[in-house]
CSV table of N, CA and C in Angstrom, one decimal:
chain,number,residue,atom,x,y,z
A,1,MET,N,21.1,15.3,-3.0
A,1,MET,CA,20.9,14.0,-3.6
A,1,MET,C,21.8,13.8,-4.8
A,2,GLU,N,21.9,14.8,-5.6
A,2,GLU,CA,22.8,14.7,-6.8
A,2,GLU,C,24.2,14.4,-6.4
A,3,GLU,N,24.7,14.9,-5.3
A,3,GLU,CA,26.0,14.6,-4.9
A,3,GLU,C,26.2,13.2,-4.4
A,4,ASN,N,25.2,12.5,-4.2
A,4,ASN,CA,25.3,11.1,-3.6
A,4,ASN,C,24.7,10.1,-4.5
A,5,LEU,N,24.5,10.4,-5.8
A,5,LEU,CA,24.0,9.4,-6.8
A,5,LEU,C,24.9,8.2,-6.9
A,6,LEU,N,26.2,8.4,-6.7
A,6,LEU,CA,27.1,7.2,-6.8
A,6,LEU,C,26.9,6.2,-5.7
A,7,LEU,N,26.2,6.6,-4.6
A,7,LEU,CA,25.9,5.6,-3.6
A,7,LEU,C,25.1,4.5,-4.1
A,8,ILE,N,24.2,4.8,-5.0
A,8,ILE,CA,23.3,3.8,-5.6
A,8,ILE,C,24.2,2.7,-6.3
A,9,ASP,N,25.1,3.2,-7.1
A,9,ASP,CA,26.0,2.3,-7.9
A,9,ASP,C,26.8,1.4,-6.9
A,10,LYS,N,27.3,2.1,-5.8
A,10,LYS,CA,28.1,1.3,-4.8
A,10,LYS,C,27.3,0.2,-4.2
A,11,VAL,N,26.1,0.5,-3.8
A,11,VAL,CA,25.2,-0.5,-3.1
A,11,VAL,C,24.9,-1.6,-4.1
A,12,LEU,N,24.5,-1.2,-5.4
A,12,LEU,CA,24.2,-2.2,-6.4
A,12,LEU,C,25.4,-3.1,-6.6
A,13,GLY,N,26.6,-2.6,-6.6
A,13,GLY,CA,27.8,-3.3,-6.9
A,13,GLY,C,28.2,-4.2,-5.7
A,14,LEU,N,28.0,-3.8,-4.5
A,14,LEU,CA,28.4,-4.5,-3.3
A,14,LEU,C,27.4,-5.5,-2.8
A,15,SER,N,26.1,-5.1,-2.8
A,15,SER,CA,25.1,-5.8,-2.1
A,15,SER,C,24.0,-6.5,-2.9
A,16,ILE,N,23.9,-6.2,-4.2
A,16,ILE,CA,22.8,-6.7,-5.0
A,16,ILE,C,23.3,-7.3,-6.3
A,17,SER,N,22.7,-8.4,-6.6
A,17,SER,CA,23.0,-9.1,-7.9
A,17,SER,C,21.9,-8.8,-8.9
A,18,THR,N,22.2,-8.1,-10.0
A,18,THR,CA,21.2,-7.8,-10.9
A,18,THR,C,21.0,-9.0,-11.9
A,19,ASP,N,19.8,-9.1,-12.5
A,19,ASP,CA,19.5,-10.2,-13.4
A,19,ASP,C,18.6,-9.6,-14.5
A,20,GLU,N,19.2,-9.4,-15.6
A,20,GLU,CA,18.4,-8.7,-16.7
A,20,GLU,C,17.3,-9.6,-17.3
A,21,THR,N,17.4,-10.9,-17.0
A,21,THR,CA,16.4,-11.8,-17.5
A,21,THR,C,15.1,-11.8,-16.7
A,22,VAL,N,15.1,-11.2,-15.5
A,22,VAL,CA,14.0,-11.2,-14.6
A,22,VAL,C,13.4,-9.8,-14.6
A,23,CYS,N,12.2,-9.6,-14.9
A,23,CYS,CA,11.6,-8.3,-14.9
A,23,CYS,C,11.6,-7.7,-13.5
A,24,GLY,N,12.2,-6.6,-13.3
A,24,GLY,CA,12.3,-5.9,-12.0
A,24,GLY,C,13.7,-6.1,-11.3
A,25,LEU,N,14.5,-7.0,-11.8
A,25,LEU,CA,15.8,-7.2,-11.3
A,25,LEU,C,17.0,-6.8,-12.2
A,26,GLY,N,16.6,-6.1,-13.2
A,26,GLY,CA,17.6,-5.6,-14.1
A,26,GLY,C,18.3,-4.3,-13.5
A,27,TYR,N,19.5,-4.0,-14.0
A,27,TYR,CA,20.2,-2.9,-13.4
A,27,TYR,C,19.4,-1.6,-13.4
A,28,HIS,N,18.8,-1.3,-14.5
A,28,HIS,CA,18.1,0.0,-14.6
A,28,HIS,C,16.9,0.1,-13.7
A,29,ASP,N,16.2,-1.1,-13.5
A,29,ASP,CA,15.0,-1.2,-12.6
A,29,ASP,C,15.5,-0.9,-11.2
A,30,LEU,N,16.6,-1.6,-10.8
A,30,LEU,CA,17.1,-1.5,-9.4
A,30,LEU,C,17.7,-0.1,-9.2
A,31,TYR,N,18.3,0.5,-10.2
A,31,TYR,CA,18.9,1.8,-10.1
A,31,TYR,C,17.7,2.8,-9.8
A,32,GLN,N,16.6,2.7,-10.5
A,32,GLN,CA,15.5,3.6,-10.2
A,32,GLN,C,15.0,3.4,-8.8
A,33,GLU,N,14.9,2.1,-8.4
A,33,GLU,CA,14.4,1.9,-7.0
A,33,GLU,C,15.4,2.5,-6.0
A,34,GLY,N,16.7,2.4,-6.3
A,34,GLY,CA,17.8,3.0,-5.5
A,34,GLY,C,17.6,4.5,-5.4
A,35,ALA,N,17.2,5.1,-6.5
A,35,ALA,CA,17.0,6.6,-6.5
A,35,ALA,C,15.8,6.9,-5.6
A,36,VAL,N,14.8,6.1,-5.7
A,36,VAL,CA,13.6,6.4,-4.8
A,36,VAL,C,14.1,6.3,-3.3
A,37,ALA,N,14.9,5.3,-3.0
A,37,ALA,CA,15.4,5.1,-1.7
A,37,ALA,C,16.3,6.2,-1.3
A,38,LEU,N,17.1,6.8,-2.2
A,38,LEU,CA,18.0,7.9,-1.9
A,38,LEU,C,17.1,9.1,-1.5
A,39,CYS,N,16.0,9.3,-2.3
A,39,CYS,CA,15.1,10.4,-2.0
A,39,CYS,C,14.5,10.2,-0.6
A,40,ARG,N,14.1,9.0,-0.2
A,40,ARG,CA,13.6,8.7,1.1
A,40,ARG,C,14.6,9.0,2.2
A,41,ALA,N,15.9,8.6,1.9
A,41,ALA,CA,16.9,8.8,2.9
A,41,ALA,C,17.1,10.3,3.1
A,42,ALA,N,17.1,11.1,2.0
A,42,ALA,CA,17.3,12.6,2.1
A,42,ALA,C,16.1,13.2,2.9
A,43,SER,N,14.9,12.7,2.7
A,43,SER,CA,13.8,13.3,3.4
A,43,SER,C,13.7,12.9,4.9
A,44,THR,N,14.3,11.7,5.2
A,44,THR,CA,14.2,11.3,6.6
A,44,THR,C,15.5,11.5,7.4
A,45,TYR,N,16.6,12.0,6.8
A,45,TYR,CA,17.8,12.1,7.5
A,45,TYR,C,17.7,13.3,8.5
A,46,ASP,N,18.2,12.9,9.7
A,46,ASP,CA,18.1,13.9,10.8
A,46,ASP,C,19.4,14.7,11.1
A,47,GLY,N,20.5,14.2,10.5
A,47,GLY,CA,21.8,14.9,10.6
A,47,GLY,C,22.5,14.6,11.9
A,48,THR,N,22.0,13.8,12.8
A,48,THR,CA,22.6,13.5,14.1
A,48,THR,C,23.1,12.1,14.2
A,49,SER,N,22.5,11.2,13.6
A,49,SER,CA,22.8,9.8,13.9
A,49,SER,C,24.1,9.3,13.2
A,50,ALA,N,24.4,9.7,12.0
A,50,ALA,CA,25.5,9.3,11.2
A,50,ALA,C,25.7,10.2,10.1
A,51,LYS,N,26.8,10.0,9.3
A,51,LYS,CA,27.0,10.8,8.1
A,51,LYS,C,25.9,10.4,7.1
A,52,PHE,N,25.5,11.4,6.3
A,52,PHE,CA,24.4,11.1,5.4
A,52,PHE,C,24.8,9.9,4.5
A,53,SER,N,26.0,9.8,4.0
A,53,SER,CA,26.3,8.7,3.1
A,53,SER,C,26.1,7.4,3.7
A,54,THR,N,26.5,7.2,5.0
A,54,THR,CA,26.3,6.0,5.7
A,54,THR,C,24.9,5.7,5.9
A,55,TYR,N,24.1,6.6,6.3
A,55,TYR,CA,22.7,6.5,6.5
A,55,TYR,C,22.0,6.1,5.2
A,56,ALA,N,22.4,6.8,4.1
A,56,ALA,CA,21.7,6.6,2.8
A,56,ALA,C,22.1,5.2,2.3
A,57,LYS,N,23.3,4.8,2.4
A,57,LYS,CA,23.7,3.4,1.9
A,57,LYS,C,22.8,2.4,2.6
A,58,THR,N,22.5,2.5,3.9
A,58,THR,CA,21.7,1.6,4.6
A,58,THR,C,20.3,1.6,4.1
A,59,VAL,N,19.8,2.8,3.9
A,59,VAL,CA,18.4,2.9,3.5
A,59,VAL,C,18.3,2.4,2.0
A,60,ILE,N,19.2,2.7,1.2
A,60,ILE,CA,19.2,2.2,-0.2
A,60,ILE,C,19.3,0.6,-0.2
A,61,ARG,N,20.2,0.1,0.5
A,61,ARG,CA,20.4,-1.3,0.6
A,61,ARG,C,19.2,-2.0,1.1
A,62,ASN,N,18.6,-1.6,2.1
A,62,ASN,CA,17.4,-2.2,2.7
A,62,ASN,C,16.2,-2.1,1.7
A,63,HIS,N,16.1,-1.0,1.1
A,63,HIS,CA,15.0,-0.8,0.1
A,63,HIS,C,15.2,-1.8,-1.1
A,64,LEU,N,16.4,-1.9,-1.6
A,64,LEU,CA,16.7,-2.7,-2.7
A,64,LEU,C,16.5,-4.2,-2.4
A,65,LEU,N,16.9,-4.6,-1.2
A,65,LEU,CA,16.7,-6.0,-0.7
A,65,LEU,C,15.2,-6.3,-0.7
A,66,ASN,N,14.4,-5.3,-0.2
A,66,ASN,CA,13.0,-5.5,-0.1
A,66,ASN,C,12.4,-5.6,-1.5
A,67,CYS,N,12.9,-4.8,-2.5
A,67,CYS,CA,12.4,-4.9,-3.9
A,67,CYS,C,12.7,-6.3,-4.4
A,68,CYS,N,14.0,-6.8,-4.2
A,68,CYS,CA,14.4,-8.1,-4.7
A,68,CYS,C,13.5,-9.2,-4.1
A,69,LYS,N,13.2,-9.1,-2.8
A,69,LYS,CA,12.4,-10.1,-2.2
A,69,LYS,C,11.0,-10.1,-2.8
A,70,SER,N,10.5,-8.9,-3.1
A,70,SER,CA,9.1,-8.7,-3.7
A,70,SER,C,9.1,-9.3,-5.1
A,71,VAL,N,10.1,-9.1,-5.9
A,71,VAL,CA,10.2,-9.6,-7.2
A,71,VAL,C,10.3,-11.1,-7.2
A,72,ASN,N,11.1,-11.7,-6.3
A,72,ASN,CA,11.2,-13.1,-6.2
A,72,ASN,C,9.9,-13.8,-5.7
A,73,THR,N,9.2,-13.1,-4.8
A,73,THR,CA,7.9,-13.6,-4.4
A,73,THR,C,6.9,-13.7,-5.6
A,74,ARG,N,6.9,-12.6,-6.3
A,74,ARG,CA,6.0,-12.6,-7.5
A,74,ARG,C,6.4,-13.7,-8.5
A,75,GLN,N,7.7,-13.9,-8.7
A,75,GLN,CA,8.2,-14.9,-9.6
A,75,GLN,C,7.8,-16.3,-9.2
A,76,ARG,N,7.8,-16.6,-7.8
A,76,ARG,CA,7.5,-17.9,-7.3
A,76,ARG,C,6.0,-18.1,-7.5
A,77,ASN,N,5.2,-17.1,-7.5
A,77,ASN,CA,3.7,-17.3,-7.5
A,77,ASN,C,3.2,-17.3,-9.0
A,78,LEU,N,4.1,-17.2,-9.9
A,78,LEU,CA,3.6,-17.3,-11.3
A,78,LEU,C,3.2,-18.7,-11.6
A,79,PRO,N,2.1,-18.9,-12.3
A,79,PRO,CA,1.6,-20.3,-12.7
A,79,PRO,C,2.6,-20.9,-13.7
A,80,ALA,N,2.8,-22.1,-13.6
A,80,ALA,CA,3.6,-22.9,-14.6
A,80,ALA,C,2.7,-23.4,-15.7
A,81,VAL,N,2.9,-23.0,-16.9
A,81,VAL,CA,2.1,-23.5,-18.0
A,81,VAL,C,3.0,-24.0,-19.1
A,82,SER,N,2.8,-25.3,-19.5
A,82,SER,CA,3.6,-25.9,-20.5
A,82,SER,C,3.1,-25.4,-21.8
A,83,LEU,N,4.1,-25.1,-22.7
A,83,LEU,CA,3.8,-24.6,-24.0
A,83,LEU,C,4.0,-25.8,-25.0
A,84,ASP,N,4.2,-27.0,-24.5
A,84,ASP,CA,4.4,-28.2,-25.4
A,84,ASP,C,3.2,-29.0,-25.5
A,85,VAL,N,2.0,-28.5,-25.1
A,85,VAL,CA,0.8,-29.3,-25.2
A,85,VAL,C,0.3,-29.3,-26.7
A,86,ASP,N,0.1,-30.5,-27.2
A,86,ASP,CA,-0.4,-30.6,-28.6
A,86,ASP,C,-1.9,-30.6,-28.6
A,87,TYR,N,-2.5,-29.7,-29.3
A,87,TYR,CA,-4.0,-29.7,-29.5
A,87,TYR,C,-4.3,-28.9,-30.8
A,88,THR,N,-5.4,-29.2,-31.4
A,88,THR,CA,-5.8,-28.5,-32.6
A,88,THR,C,-6.9,-27.5,-32.2
A,89,ALA,N,-7.2,-26.6,-33.0
A,89,ALA,CA,-8.2,-25.6,-32.8
A,89,ALA,C,-9.5,-26.2,-32.6
A,90,ASP,N,-9.8,-27.4,-33.2
A,90,ASP,CA,-11.1,-28.1,-33.0
A,90,ASP,C,-11.2,-28.7,-31.6
A,91,ASP,N,-10.1,-28.9,-31.0
A,91,ASP,CA,-10.2,-29.6,-29.6
A,91,ASP,C,-10.6,-28.6,-28.6
A,92,GLY,N,-10.6,-27.3,-28.8
A,92,GLY,CA,-10.9,-26.3,-27.8
A,92,GLY,C,-9.6,-26.0,-27.0
A,93,PRO,N,-9.8,-25.5,-25.8
A,93,PRO,CA,-8.6,-25.1,-25.0
A,93,PRO,C,-7.7,-26.2,-24.7
A,94,PRO,N,-6.5,-25.9,-24.3
A,94,PRO,CA,-5.6,-27.0,-23.9
A,94,PRO,C,-6.1,-27.8,-22.7
A,95,PRO,N,-5.8,-29.1,-22.6
A,95,PRO,CA,-6.3,-29.9,-21.6
A,95,PRO,C,-5.7,-29.8,-20.2
A,96,PHE,N,-5.7,-28.7,-19.6
A,96,PHE,CA,-5.2,-28.5,-18.3
A,96,PHE,C,-6.1,-27.5,-17.5
A,97,ALA,N,-6.2,-27.7,-16.3
A,97,ALA,CA,-7.0,-26.8,-15.5
A,97,ALA,C,-6.1,-25.5,-15.2
A,98,GLU,N,-6.7,-24.4,-15.3
A,98,GLU,CA,-6.0,-23.2,-15.0
A,98,GLU,C,-5.7,-23.1,-13.5
A,99,PRO,N,-4.5,-22.9,-13.1
A,99,PRO,CA,-4.1,-22.9,-11.7
A,99,PRO,C,-4.7,-21.6,-11.1
A,100,TYR,N,-5.0,-21.8,-9.8
A,100,TYR,CA,-5.5,-20.6,-9.0
A,100,TYR,C,-4.3,-20.0,-8.3
A,101,THR,N,-4.1,-18.7,-8.6
A,101,THR,CA,-3.0,-18.0,-7.9
A,101,THR,C,-3.6,-16.8,-7.2
A,102,PRO,N,-3.6,-16.7,-5.9
A,102,PRO,CA,-4.1,-15.5,-5.2
A,102,PRO,C,-3.4,-14.3,-5.7
A,103,ASP,N,-4.1,-13.3,-6.0
A,103,ASP,CA,-3.5,-12.1,-6.6
A,103,ASP,C,-3.0,-11.1,-5.5
A,104,GLY,N,-3.3,-11.3,-4.3
A,104,GLY,CA,-2.8,-10.5,-3.2
A,104,GLY,C,-3.4,-9.1,-3.1
A,105,VAL,N,-4.5,-8.9,-3.8
A,105,VAL,CA,-5.1,-7.5,-3.8
A,105,VAL,C,-5.5,-7.1,-2.4
A,106,ASP,N,-6.1,-8.0,-1.6
A,106,ASP,CA,-6.5,-7.7,-0.3
A,106,ASP,C,-5.3,-7.3,0.6
A,107,GLU,N,-4.3,-8.1,0.4
A,107,GLU,CA,-3.0,-7.8,1.2
A,107,GLU,C,-2.5,-6.5,0.8
A,108,LEU,N,-2.5,-6.2,-0.5
A,108,LEU,CA,-1.9,-4.9,-1.0
A,108,LEU,C,-2.8,-3.7,-0.4
A,109,LEU,N,-4.1,-3.9,-0.5
A,109,LEU,CA,-5.0,-2.8,0.0
A,109,LEU,C,-4.7,-2.6,1.5
A,110,GLY,N,-4.6,-3.7,2.3
A,110,GLY,CA,-4.3,-3.6,3.7
A,110,GLY,C,-3.0,-2.9,3.9
A,111,ARG,N,-1.9,-3.2,3.1
A,111,ARG,CA,-0.7,-2.5,3.3
A,111,ARG,C,-0.8,-1.0,2.9
A,112,MET,N,-1.6,-0.7,1.9
A,112,MET,CA,-1.8,0.7,1.5
A,112,MET,C,-2.5,1.5,2.6
A,113,ASP,N,-3.6,0.8,3.2
A,113,ASP,CA,-4.3,1.5,4.4
A,113,ASP,C,-3.3,1.7,5.5
A,114,THR,N,-2.5,0.7,5.8
A,114,THR,CA,-1.5,0.8,6.9
A,114,THR,C,-0.5,2.0,6.6
A,115,ALA,N,0.0,2.0,5.3
A,115,ALA,CA,0.9,3.0,4.9
A,115,ALA,C,0.3,4.4,5.1
A,116,ASP,N,-1.0,4.5,4.6
A,116,ASP,CA,-1.6,5.8,4.7
A,116,ASP,C,-1.8,6.3,6.2
A,117,LEU,N,-2.2,5.3,7.1
A,117,LEU,CA,-2.4,5.6,8.5
A,117,LEU,C,-1.1,6.0,9.1
A,118,LEU,N,0.0,5.3,8.8
A,118,LEU,CA,1.3,5.6,9.4
A,118,LEU,C,1.8,7.0,8.9
A,119,ALA,N,1.6,7.3,7.6
A,119,ALA,CA,2.0,8.5,7.0
A,119,ALA,C,1.3,9.7,7.7
A,120,ASP,N,0.0,9.5,7.9
A,120,ASP,CA,-0.8,10.6,8.6
A,120,ASP,C,-0.3,10.8,10.0
A,121,CYS,N,-0.1,9.7,10.7
A,121,CYS,CA,0.4,9.8,12.1
A,121,CYS,C,1.8,10.4,12.1
A,122,LYS,N,2.6,10.1,11.2
A,122,LYS,CA,4.0,10.7,11.1
A,122,LYS,C,3.9,12.2,11.0
A,123,ARG,N,3.0,12.7,10.2
A,123,ARG,CA,2.8,14.1,10.0
A,123,ARG,C,2.3,14.8,11.3
A,124,ARG,N,1.5,14.1,12.1
A,124,ARG,CA,0.9,14.7,13.3
A,124,ARG,C,1.7,14.5,14.5
A,125,TYR,N,2.5,13.5,14.6
A,125,TYR,CA,3.2,13.2,15.9
A,125,TYR,C,4.6,13.8,15.9
A,126,THR,N,5.1,14.0,17.1
A,126,THR,CA,6.5,14.5,17.3
A,126,THR,C,7.2,13.6,18.3
A,127,GLY,N,8.4,13.7,18.5
A,127,GLY,CA,9.2,13.1,19.5
A,127,GLY,C,9.2,11.6,19.4
A,128,VAL,N,9.1,10.9,20.5
A,128,VAL,CA,9.2,9.4,20.6
A,128,VAL,C,8.1,8.8,19.8
A,129,ALA,N,6.9,9.3,19.8
A,129,ALA,CA,5.8,8.8,19.0
A,129,ALA,C,6.1,8.8,17.5
A,130,ARG,N,6.7,9.9,17.1
A,130,ARG,CA,7.1,9.9,15.6
A,130,ARG,C,8.1,8.9,15.3
A,131,LEU,N,9.1,8.8,16.2
A,131,LEU,CA,10.1,7.7,16.0
A,131,LEU,C,9.5,6.4,15.9
A,132,GLY,N,8.5,6.1,16.8
A,132,GLY,CA,7.8,4.9,16.8
A,132,GLY,C,7.1,4.6,15.5
A,133,VAL,N,6.4,5.7,14.9
A,133,VAL,CA,5.7,5.5,13.7
A,133,VAL,C,6.7,5.2,12.5
A,134,GLU,N,7.9,5.9,12.5
A,134,GLU,CA,8.9,5.6,11.5
A,134,GLU,C,9.4,4.2,11.7
A,135,ALA,N,9.6,3.7,12.9
A,135,ALA,CA,10.0,2.3,13.1
A,135,ALA,C,8.9,1.4,12.6
A,136,MET,N,7.6,1.7,12.8
A,136,MET,CA,6.6,0.9,12.3
A,136,MET,C,6.6,0.8,10.8
A,137,GLU,N,6.9,1.9,10.2
A,137,GLU,CA,7.0,1.9,8.7
A,137,GLU,C,8.1,1.0,8.2
A,138,TRP,N,9.2,1.0,8.9
A,138,TRP,CA,10.3,0.1,8.6
A,138,TRP,C,9.9,-1.3,8.8
A,139,LYS,N,9.2,-1.6,9.9
A,139,LYS,CA,8.7,-3.0,10.2
A,139,LYS,C,7.8,-3.5,9.1
A,140,VAL,N,6.9,-2.6,8.6
A,140,VAL,CA,6.0,-3.0,7.6
A,140,VAL,C,6.8,-3.3,6.3
A,141,LYS,N,7.9,-2.7,6.1
A,141,LYS,CA,8.8,-2.9,4.9
A,141,LYS,C,9.7,-4.1,5.1
A,142,GLY,N,9.6,-4.8,6.3
A,142,GLY,CA,10.3,-6.0,6.5
A,142,GLY,C,11.6,-6.0,7.3
A,143,LEU,N,11.9,-4.8,7.9
A,143,LEU,CA,13.1,-4.7,8.7
A,143,LEU,C,12.8,-5.3,10.1
A,144,SER,N,13.8,-5.8,10.7
A,144,SER,CA,13.7,-6.3,12.1
A,144,SER,C,14.0,-5.1,13.0
A,145,GLY,N,13.6,-5.3,14.3
A,145,GLY,CA,13.9,-4.3,15.3
A,145,GLY,C,15.4,-4.0,15.4
A,146,ALA,N,16.2,-5.1,15.3
A,146,ALA,CA,17.7,-4.9,15.3
A,146,ALA,C,18.2,-4.0,14.2
A,147,ASP,N,17.6,-4.3,13.0
A,147,ASP,CA,18.0,-3.5,11.8
A,147,ASP,C,17.6,-2.1,12.0
A,148,ILE,N,16.4,-1.8,12.5
A,148,ILE,CA,16.0,-0.4,12.7
A,148,ILE,C,16.9,0.2,13.7
A,149,ALA,N,17.2,-0.5,14.8
A,149,ALA,CA,18.1,0.1,15.8
A,149,ALA,C,19.4,0.5,15.2
A,150,ARG,N,20.0,-0.4,14.4
A,150,ARG,CA,21.3,0.0,13.7
A,150,ARG,C,21.1,1.2,12.8
A,151,LEU,N,20.0,1.3,12.2
A,151,LEU,CA,19.7,2.4,11.3
A,151,LEU,C,19.7,3.7,12.0
A,152,TYR,N,19.1,3.7,13.2
A,152,TYR,CA,19.0,4.9,14.0
A,152,TYR,C,20.1,5.1,15.1
A,153,GLY,N,21.0,4.1,15.2
A,153,GLY,CA,22.0,4.2,16.1
A,153,GLY,C,21.5,4.1,17.6
A,154,ALA,N,20.5,3.2,17.7
A,154,ALA,CA,19.9,3.1,19.1
A,154,ALA,C,19.9,1.6,19.4
A,155,LYS,N,19.4,1.3,20.6
A,155,LYS,CA,19.3,-0.1,21.1
A,155,LYS,C,18.0,-0.7,20.7
A,156,PRO,N,18.0,-2.0,20.4
A,156,PRO,CA,16.7,-2.6,19.9
A,156,PRO,C,15.6,-2.4,20.9
A,157,ASN,N,15.9,-2.4,22.3
A,157,ASN,CA,14.8,-2.2,23.2
A,157,ASN,C,14.2,-0.8,23.2
A,158,GLN,N,15.1,0.2,22.7
A,158,GLN,CA,14.6,1.5,22.6
A,158,GLN,C,13.6,1.6,21.4
A,159,VAL,N,13.9,0.9,20.3
A,159,VAL,CA,13.0,0.8,19.2
A,159,VAL,C,11.7,0.2,19.6
A,160,GLY,N,11.7,-0.8,20.4
A,160,GLY,CA,10.5,-1.4,20.9
A,160,GLY,C,9.7,-0.5,21.7
A,161,ALA,N,10.4,0.3,22.5
A,161,ALA,CA,9.7,1.3,23.3
A,161,ALA,C,9.0,2.4,22.4
A,162,TRP,N,9.7,2.8,21.4
A,162,TRP,CA,9.2,3.8,20.5
A,162,TRP,C,7.9,3.3,19.8
A,163,ILE,N,8.0,2.0,19.4
A,163,ILE,CA,6.8,1.4,18.7
A,163,ILE,C,5.7,1.3,19.7
A,164,SER,N,6.0,0.9,20.9
A,164,SER,CA,4.9,0.8,21.9
A,164,SER,C,4.2,2.1,22.2
A,165,ARG,N,5.0,3.2,22.3
A,165,ARG,CA,4.5,4.5,22.5
A,165,ARG,C,3.6,5.0,21.4
A,166,ALA,N,4.1,4.7,20.1
A,166,ALA,CA,3.4,5.1,19.0
A,166,ALA,C,2.1,4.3,18.9
A,167,ALA,N,2.1,3.0,19.1
A,167,ALA,CA,0.9,2.2,19.1
A,167,ALA,C,-0.1,2.7,20.1
A,168,GLN,N,0.4,3.0,21.3
A,168,GLN,CA,-0.5,3.5,22.3
A,168,GLN,C,-1.2,4.8,21.9
A,169,LYS,N,-0.4,5.7,21.3
A,169,LYS,CA,-1.0,7.0,20.8
A,169,LYS,C,-2.0,6.8,19.7
A,170,ILE,N,-1.7,5.9,18.8
A,170,ILE,CA,-2.6,5.6,17.6
A,170,ILE,C,-3.9,5.0,18.1
A,171,ARG,N,-3.8,4.0,19.1
A,171,ARG,CA,-5.0,3.4,19.6
A,171,ARG,C,-5.9,4.5,20.3
A,172,LYS,N,-5.2,5.4,21.0
A,172,LYS,CA,-6.0,6.5,21.7
A,172,LYS,C,-6.6,7.4,20.7
A,173,ASP,N,-5.9,7.7,19.6
A,173,ASP,CA,-6.5,8.6,18.6
A,173,ASP,C,-7.7,7.9,17.9
A,174,ILE,N,-7.6,6.6,17.6
A,174,ILE,CA,-8.6,5.9,17.0
A,174,ILE,C,-9.9,5.9,17.9
A,175,VAL,N,-9.7,5.6,19.2
A,175,VAL,CA,-10.8,5.6,20.1
A,175,VAL,C,-11.5,7.0,20.2
A,176,GLU,N,-10.7,8.0,20.3
A,176,GLU,CA,-11.2,9.4,20.4
A,176,GLU,C,-11.9,9.9,19.1
A,177,ASN,N,-11.3,9.5,18.0
A,177,ASN,CA,-11.8,10.0,16.7
A,177,ASN,C,-12.9,9.2,16.1
A,178,LEU,N,-12.9,7.9,16.3
A,178,LEU,CA,-13.8,7.0,15.6
A,178,LEU,C,-15.1,6.7,16.5
A,179,LEU,N,-14.9,6.4,17.7
A,179,LEU,CA,-16.0,6.0,18.5
A,179,LEU,C,-17.1,7.1,18.7
A,180,PRO,N,-16.8,8.4,18.8
A,180,PRO,CA,-17.8,9.4,18.9
A,180,PRO,C,-18.7,9.4,17.7
A,181,HIS,N,-18.1,9.0,16.5
A,181,HIS,CA,-18.9,9.1,15.2
A,181,HIS,C,-19.7,7.9,15.0
A,182,LEU,N,-19.6,6.8,15.8
A,182,LEU,CA,-20.3,5.6,15.5
A,182,LEU,C,-21.7,5.6,16.2
């Protein structure tokens, strides 16, 4: 990893526009996210599909793009509150209704449950089923089947087959492990 830290700077310089005025899009925030992605690339690199630097650049770029999308989504969902409202302390609170903004807790918990399930399956499965679980993880993070295929140097229909095999195995495991306990 230490030998490839410059990859983060290269990806930031070529693919990502930093914005110090937005929390999460500053250079240092994105560099840290790039370091996390570099660690992920190092832990998932198989040594056969491409040079590590090529593989790592793709993983870092995709991770940083997902981070930027996430920050932009959070920014869009912030309530707009005018600071120019005139009122005195005797009037009580400002004369506007507080906007309702869904906090996404349920969605986040669902993604955490999915991430935990996929991580558990990834530890237990081998071969095509493991590749399918990895592809599912990338799908959850927002990559398309074509993007995943390019990442693994495979055809998109192969990625679909991997995912199908993994889903079949996960369903079977759920039926075998949960139904007897109900």
